[in-house]
XYZ file of C-alpha atoms in Angstrom:
326
model
C 7.674 -53.275 -113.820
C 4.316 -53.418 -112.182
C 3.591 -52.048 -108.791
C 0.957 -53.273 -106.422
C -0.619 -51.601 -103.452
C -1.380 -53.455 -100.285
C -4.828 -52.902 -98.863
C -4.904 -52.137 -95.172
C -6.174 -55.005 -93.075
C -9.847 -54.833 -92.171
C -10.600 -53.453 -88.724
C -10.692 -56.030 -85.971
C -13.443 -56.412 -83.417
C -12.189 -55.047 -80.093
C -15.277 -55.080 -77.876
C -18.792 -56.491 -78.136
C -21.726 -56.034 -75.769
C -24.729 -58.360 -75.718
C -24.711 -58.795 -79.494
C -25.965 -55.252 -80.140
C -22.815 -53.093 -79.786
C -19.565 -53.709 -81.678
C -16.402 -51.627 -81.307
C -13.585 -52.009 -83.865
C -9.847 -51.376 -83.866
C -10.160 -48.356 -86.175
C -12.492 -46.665 -83.699
C -15.645 -47.373 -85.679
C -18.767 -48.488 -83.844
C -21.703 -50.539 -85.038
C -25.001 -50.645 -83.193
C -27.908 -52.929 -83.965
C -31.389 -51.625 -83.345
C -32.670 -54.960 -82.050
C -33.163 -55.271 -78.275
C -31.323 -57.973 -76.349
C -34.639 -59.149 -74.874
C -36.843 -60.503 -77.659
C -40.106 -60.545 -75.717
C -43.577 -59.372 -76.722
C -44.871 -56.028 -75.477
C -47.887 -56.513 -73.211
C -49.939 -53.440 -74.055
C -53.529 -54.179 -73.025
C -54.720 -50.569 -73.108
C -54.955 -50.196 -69.329
C -51.945 -47.871 -69.414
C -51.646 -45.057 -71.934
C -48.252 -43.953 -73.218
C -46.535 -41.559 -75.577
C -43.068 -40.277 -76.437
C -41.850 -36.736 -75.810
C -38.689 -34.965 -77.002
C -36.952 -33.508 -73.947
C -33.592 -32.539 -75.469
C -33.714 -31.313 -79.055
C -29.962 -30.705 -79.220
C -29.138 -34.371 -78.638
C -32.440 -35.783 -79.958
C -33.290 -37.425 -76.635
C -36.791 -38.653 -75.899
C -38.627 -39.913 -72.860
C -41.644 -42.197 -72.703
C -44.593 -41.178 -70.545
C -47.059 -43.672 -69.066
C -50.265 -43.145 -67.109
C -53.153 -45.389 -65.999
C -55.973 -45.063 -68.520
C -58.652 -44.671 -65.848
C -56.775 -42.231 -63.610
C -59.052 -39.643 -62.025
C -56.987 -38.288 -59.104
C -53.567 -36.685 -59.107
C -50.882 -39.369 -59.161
C -47.252 -39.514 -58.018
C -44.559 -39.369 -60.690
C -42.069 -42.224 -60.910
C -38.948 -42.003 -63.086
C -37.528 -45.278 -64.390
C -34.012 -44.811 -65.817
C -33.014 -47.903 -67.796
C -29.811 -49.881 -67.403
C -27.269 -51.290 -69.842
C -23.827 -50.505 -68.455
C -24.075 -46.966 -69.917
C -23.459 -48.603 -73.317
C -26.730 -50.196 -74.411
C -30.440 -50.033 -73.615
C -33.393 -47.869 -74.557
C -36.781 -46.744 -73.322
C -38.156 -48.523 -76.417
C -36.857 -52.008 -75.539
C -39.788 -54.319 -74.763
C -38.481 -55.369 -71.321
C -38.283 -51.693 -70.334
C -41.713 -50.934 -71.739
C -43.342 -53.929 -70.030
C -41.836 -52.972 -66.687
C -43.045 -49.398 -67.061
C -46.555 -50.640 -67.878
C -46.483 -52.611 -64.663
C -45.059 -49.732 -62.606
C -47.772 -47.366 -63.833
C -50.502 -49.905 -63.121
C -49.282 -51.266 -59.772
C -48.116 -47.967 -58.309
C -50.962 -45.965 -59.859
C -48.365 -43.461 -60.980
C -47.238 -41.447 -63.950
C -44.069 -43.181 -65.126
C -41.326 -41.337 -67.005
C -38.675 -43.400 -68.801
C -35.958 -41.196 -70.316
C -33.229 -42.168 -72.727
C -29.696 -40.852 -72.353
C -26.591 -40.726 -74.521
C -24.688 -44.000 -74.617
C -20.987 -44.847 -74.483
C -18.474 -45.290 -75.979
C -19.568 -42.521 -78.358
C -20.689 -40.466 -75.355
C -18.713 -41.289 -72.235
C -19.555 -40.344 -68.682
C -20.587 -37.908 -67.288
C -22.868 -37.231 -70.284
C -25.438 -39.865 -69.271
C -25.723 -38.250 -65.838
C -26.130 -34.812 -67.397
C -28.910 -36.200 -69.586
C -30.609 -37.690 -66.530
C -30.624 -34.272 -64.909
C -31.968 -32.722 -68.086
C -34.848 -35.211 -68.078
C -35.779 -34.127 -64.551
C -35.432 -30.444 -65.436
C -37.851 -31.085 -68.306
C -40.470 -31.986 -65.688
C -39.847 -28.720 -63.873
C -40.341 -26.819 -67.130
C -43.644 -28.639 -67.647
C -44.746 -27.784 -64.114
C -44.195 -24.038 -64.501
C -45.202 -23.619 -68.136
C -48.503 -21.983 -68.981
C -48.538 -24.125 -72.127
C -47.654 -27.441 -70.525
C -48.840 -30.798 -71.767
C -52.383 -31.425 -70.476
C -51.931 -35.175 -71.075
C -49.411 -35.053 -68.228
C -50.642 -32.165 -66.117
C -54.201 -33.416 -65.668
C -53.001 -36.420 -63.638
C -49.473 -35.591 -62.398
C -48.720 -34.425 -58.864
C -45.476 -32.480 -59.302
C -44.905 -32.439 -55.534
C -44.662 -36.254 -55.310
C -41.803 -37.322 -57.557
C -39.645 -40.420 -57.175
C -36.532 -41.251 -59.174
C -35.602 -44.870 -59.757
C -32.772 -46.294 -61.776
C -31.933 -49.799 -62.912
C -28.203 -50.746 -62.885
C -26.507 -47.894 -64.794
C -29.735 -45.984 -64.235
C -29.240 -46.532 -60.504
C -25.824 -44.913 -60.782
C -27.450 -41.946 -62.532
C -30.111 -41.750 -59.807
C -27.372 -41.700 -57.149
C -25.699 -38.702 -58.777
C -29.033 -36.907 -59.152
C -29.727 -37.463 -55.448
C -26.380 -35.912 -54.550
C -26.755 -32.952 -56.893
C -30.379 -32.162 -56.029
C -30.186 -32.660 -52.248
C -33.098 -33.218 -49.888
C -36.327 -31.679 -51.119
C -34.747 -30.742 -54.476
C -35.187 -26.963 -53.943
C -33.691 -26.079 -57.329
C -36.537 -27.953 -59.054
C -39.411 -26.068 -57.373
C -42.340 -26.527 -57.697
C -41.266 -30.113 -58.456
C -40.381 -31.973 -55.269
C -38.428 -35.227 -55.170
C -39.648 -37.451 -52.320
C -37.287 -40.411 -52.657
C -34.999 -42.569 -54.779
C -34.998 -46.247 -55.678
C -31.672 -47.781 -56.722
C -32.272 -51.136 -58.413
C -28.945 -53.021 -58.403
C -26.985 -49.784 -58.907
C -23.940 -50.014 -61.171
C -20.987 -48.955 -59.017
C -17.365 -50.047 -59.343
C -13.863 -49.696 -57.989
C -10.307 -50.879 -58.544
C -10.405 -53.237 -55.570
C -12.766 -56.116 -56.286
C -15.623 -56.773 -53.917
C -16.115 -60.344 -52.737
C -19.240 -60.809 -54.856
C -17.347 -59.571 -57.926
C -14.286 -61.732 -57.306
C -16.235 -64.889 -56.470
C -19.266 -64.399 -58.716
C -20.196 -66.945 -61.344
C -18.708 -66.547 -64.827
C -22.115 -67.649 -66.124
C -23.944 -64.849 -64.319
C -26.193 -62.642 -66.457
C -23.857 -59.764 -65.568
C -20.458 -61.388 -65.101
C -17.139 -59.772 -64.274
C -15.928 -59.730 -67.878
C -19.000 -57.772 -68.954
C -18.778 -55.448 -65.948
C -15.171 -54.606 -66.860
C -16.111 -54.157 -70.516
C -18.908 -51.718 -69.707
C -16.606 -49.631 -67.512
C -13.807 -49.708 -70.096
C -16.165 -48.315 -72.694
C -17.958 -45.738 -70.537
C -15.569 -44.057 -68.091
C -13.621 -40.950 -69.167
C -10.569 -41.922 -71.205
C -7.486 -42.256 -69.014
C -9.487 -42.713 -65.811
C -9.945 -45.788 -63.609
C -12.928 -47.350 -61.870
C -12.041 -45.380 -58.747
C -13.316 -42.278 -60.541
C -16.076 -40.532 -58.511
C -18.541 -41.227 -61.323
C -17.983 -44.953 -60.749
C -16.960 -45.412 -57.110
C -18.954 -43.368 -54.566
C -16.269 -44.099 -51.953
C -13.148 -43.792 -54.085
C -10.054 -41.801 -53.058
C -11.242 -38.729 -54.989
C -14.972 -38.986 -54.231
C -16.595 -36.351 -52.060
C -17.746 -37.674 -48.709
C -21.491 -38.179 -48.408
C -21.359 -38.063 -44.623
C -22.618 -34.472 -44.508
C -24.841 -34.698 -47.592
C -28.514 -33.895 -47.080
C -30.375 -36.619 -48.961
C -33.933 -37.712 -49.601
C -34.941 -41.258 -48.539
C -33.351 -44.037 -50.591
C -34.350 -47.651 -51.195
C -31.501 -49.880 -52.413
C -32.291 -53.278 -53.925
C -29.992 -56.098 -55.042
C -30.209 -59.744 -55.985
C -28.328 -62.160 -53.742
C -26.520 -63.682 -56.750
C -25.770 -60.350 -58.411
C -22.049 -59.549 -58.672
C -22.934 -55.925 -57.833
C -24.567 -56.969 -54.541
C -21.664 -56.180 -52.196
C -21.241 -52.657 -53.532
C -24.967 -51.961 -53.155
C -24.981 -53.300 -49.603
C -21.837 -51.382 -48.671
C -23.371 -48.197 -50.081
C -26.497 -48.627 -47.955
C -24.578 -49.569 -44.799
C -22.264 -46.572 -45.017
C -25.098 -44.130 -45.540
C -27.113 -45.719 -42.748
C -24.156 -45.338 -40.381
C -24.070 -41.661 -41.316
C -27.682 -41.282 -40.285
C -29.277 -41.207 -43.741
C -32.778 -42.528 -44.290
C -31.890 -45.568 -46.369
C -33.172 -49.124 -46.641
C -31.372 -52.099 -48.200
C -33.301 -55.159 -49.375
C -31.640 -58.239 -50.853
C -33.509 -60.886 -52.840
C -31.913 -64.232 -52.123
C -30.676 -66.179 -55.132
C -31.704 -63.541 -57.659
C -29.527 -62.409 -60.553
C -28.907 -58.922 -61.875
C -32.050 -57.501 -63.480
C -34.324 -60.276 -62.222
C -37.342 -57.952 -62.062
C -37.271 -56.956 -65.741
C -35.972 -60.241 -67.181
C -39.030 -61.990 -65.751
C -41.328 -59.422 -64.128
C -43.993 -61.954 -63.111
C -41.967 -64.088 -60.706
C -42.609 -64.085 -56.967
C -39.417 -62.070 -56.213
C -40.389 -59.487 -58.859
C -43.865 -59.272 -57.320
C -42.364 -58.787 -53.858
C -40.148 -56.024 -55.203
C -43.140 -54.241 -56.717
C -44.895 -54.302 -53.341
C -41.734 -52.990 -51.698
C -41.566 -50.067 -54.135
C -45.274 -49.432 -53.635
C -44.788 -49.240 -49.870
C -41.774 -46.927 -50.261
C -43.763 -44.547 -52.460
C -46.723 -44.539 -50.038
C -44.528 -43.960 -46.977
C -42.782 -40.998 -48.548
C -45.740 -39.342 -50.260
C -47.279 -37.580 -47.262
């Protein structure tokens, strides 16, 4: 008699994100190095840049940018990339092009950190990495052997933290943890935060989520997929890391916060949560401004950074930085 062994079935694809992240039924994960935005990098030499390792344990880098002709001390502007906590990188061309523009238009030192991605590294690790990237700046400010490339132009007392989508969620948590004036970071001083279509969630759907287009750049299926892959296992989207106003979230009514600018596109499914966030904080007396760009989708300012709405947003950020720098 002959015996035969049956090979186990091949693993099945369980989740896929933007054609660059694939999760399989056996728990294996495949990532492609290609970015989802196949656009050329517009590096004309007017902005200098370099990469720096800020966390050797987790091999995390940040990308520094500065205007090539800078002569005076410049504000520092963090740009934390988006990607639903699952994808994205400081090296993606859309991120790099936007940082070139931020450095040039704002006349600022721009810092674009990476952070660990889910599902291999679920929340709150991305938020912890965001904090570590800011603490790196403090270490540079106090070190006698700091990087002259940065120190010769950076004003450590004028720091702004912005975040795009998932990066906006990270920026929110940094604002809460650091508090107004960021005393724990001295001599570094945070002056304000910019939340660009922040990635918040919750069990109860908002109107813009429930009624948003299935063809939207960030549709409800993808929103749910990102949360499923990134929140702590066994938790829901009412977790405090996801929903700032969930049943277990600490109240921000008494929180002492730096000024915040919240931005959303009028056709973004995340719009209602961003607007609700700003309205609640405004009612509690916080210094917060909400600006909505009619008809614009999620990520409109990096998908096509040269449109009129993207130009208006840049001027808005420029005004926010100027108003909160003195």
